[in-house]
Short mmCIF file of C-alpha atoms in Angstrom, two decimals:
data_model
loop_
_atom_site.label_atom_id
_atom_site.label_comp_id
_atom_site.label_asym_id
_atom_site.label_seq_id
_atom_site.Cartn_x
_atom_site.Cartn_y
_atom_site.Cartn_z
CA MET Q 1 -47.30 -5.05 -137.61
CA ALA Q 2 -50.07 -5.46 -139.87
CA GLU Q 3 -53.58 -6.47 -139.11
CA ALA Q 4 -54.41 -9.63 -139.01
CA GLY Q 5 -56.88 -11.03 -141.72
CA VAL Q 6 -57.44 -13.43 -140.07
CA GLU Q 7 -55.55 -15.18 -136.00
CA PHE Q 8 -56.40 -18.81 -134.41
CA ALA Q 9 -54.67 -19.18 -131.48
CA ASN Q 10 -54.35 -23.23 -130.33
CA VAL Q 11 -56.84 -24.15 -131.81
CA SER Q 12 -57.79 -27.74 -132.59
CA TYR Q 13 -60.87 -29.84 -133.90
CA ALA Q 14 -61.97 -33.03 -133.61
CA LEU Q 15 -65.19 -35.41 -135.52
CA PRO Q 16 -67.78 -36.36 -132.96
CA ALA Q 17 -67.69 -39.08 -130.85
CA SER Q 18 -69.07 -42.45 -132.47
CA ALA Q 19 -71.32 -44.82 -130.45
CA GLY Q 20 -68.77 -45.89 -127.85
CA GLY Q 21 -65.36 -44.38 -129.22
CA GLU Q 22 -64.04 -41.14 -129.01
CA GLY Q 23 -63.44 -38.35 -131.35
CA ARG Q 24 -60.85 -38.69 -134.52
CA VAL Q 25 -58.41 -35.82 -133.48
CA LEU Q 26 -58.23 -33.70 -137.77
CA LEU Q 27 -56.86 -30.96 -135.56
CA ARG Q 28 -54.27 -29.91 -132.17
CA GLU Q 29 -53.63 -26.63 -131.06
CA VAL Q 30 -52.62 -24.57 -134.02
CA ASP Q 31 -51.42 -21.69 -134.49
CA LEU Q 32 -52.71 -19.64 -137.67
CA ARG Q 33 -51.92 -15.77 -138.42
CA LEU Q 34 -53.20 -14.72 -142.48
CA GLU Q 35 -52.29 -11.08 -143.33
CA ALA Q 36 -55.16 -8.68 -144.67
CA GLY Q 37 -54.61 -8.71 -148.00
CA THR Q 38 -52.46 -10.87 -149.47
CA THR Q 39 -52.42 -14.25 -150.42
CA THR Q 40 -51.64 -18.37 -148.96
CA ALA Q 41 -51.09 -21.47 -149.84
CA VAL Q 42 -51.74 -24.28 -147.34
CA LEU Q 43 -50.11 -27.33 -148.72
CA GLY Q 44 -49.68 -30.75 -147.22
CA ARG Q 45 -50.15 -34.40 -147.70
CA SER Q 46 -53.54 -36.04 -148.25
CA GLY Q 47 -56.32 -36.64 -144.65
CA SER Q 48 -53.33 -34.00 -143.14
CA GLY Q 49 -56.26 -31.27 -142.17
CA LYS Q 50 -56.27 -28.73 -144.84
CA THR Q 51 -59.49 -29.21 -146.38
CA MET Q 52 -60.96 -29.13 -142.58
CA LEU Q 53 -59.00 -25.63 -141.60
CA LEU Q 54 -60.09 -24.33 -144.66
CA ARG Q 55 -63.31 -24.67 -143.32
CA MET Q 56 -62.76 -22.99 -139.65
CA VAL Q 57 -61.61 -20.16 -141.70
CA ASN Q 58 -64.48 -19.55 -143.33
CA GLY Q 59 -66.92 -20.39 -140.65
CA LEU Q 60 -68.37 -23.90 -141.69
CA VAL Q 61 -67.05 -25.02 -139.27
CA ARG Q 62 -66.59 -24.25 -134.76
CA PRO Q 63 -63.24 -25.45 -133.53
CA SER Q 64 -63.78 -28.01 -130.64
#
């Protein structure tokens, strides 16, 4: 089996809680394995978390 370039196991991300409220969950319990040297497309509806997932892959945000 090829070595993973990126691997997430059971990763979630929620926006910080606003005053008196709870944070909105954007990603919940995501498992992802991307093989090194491959090209992967991420598809989904608007608001489904694609951009947040990619921000986690390149290290712009950390899982909560």
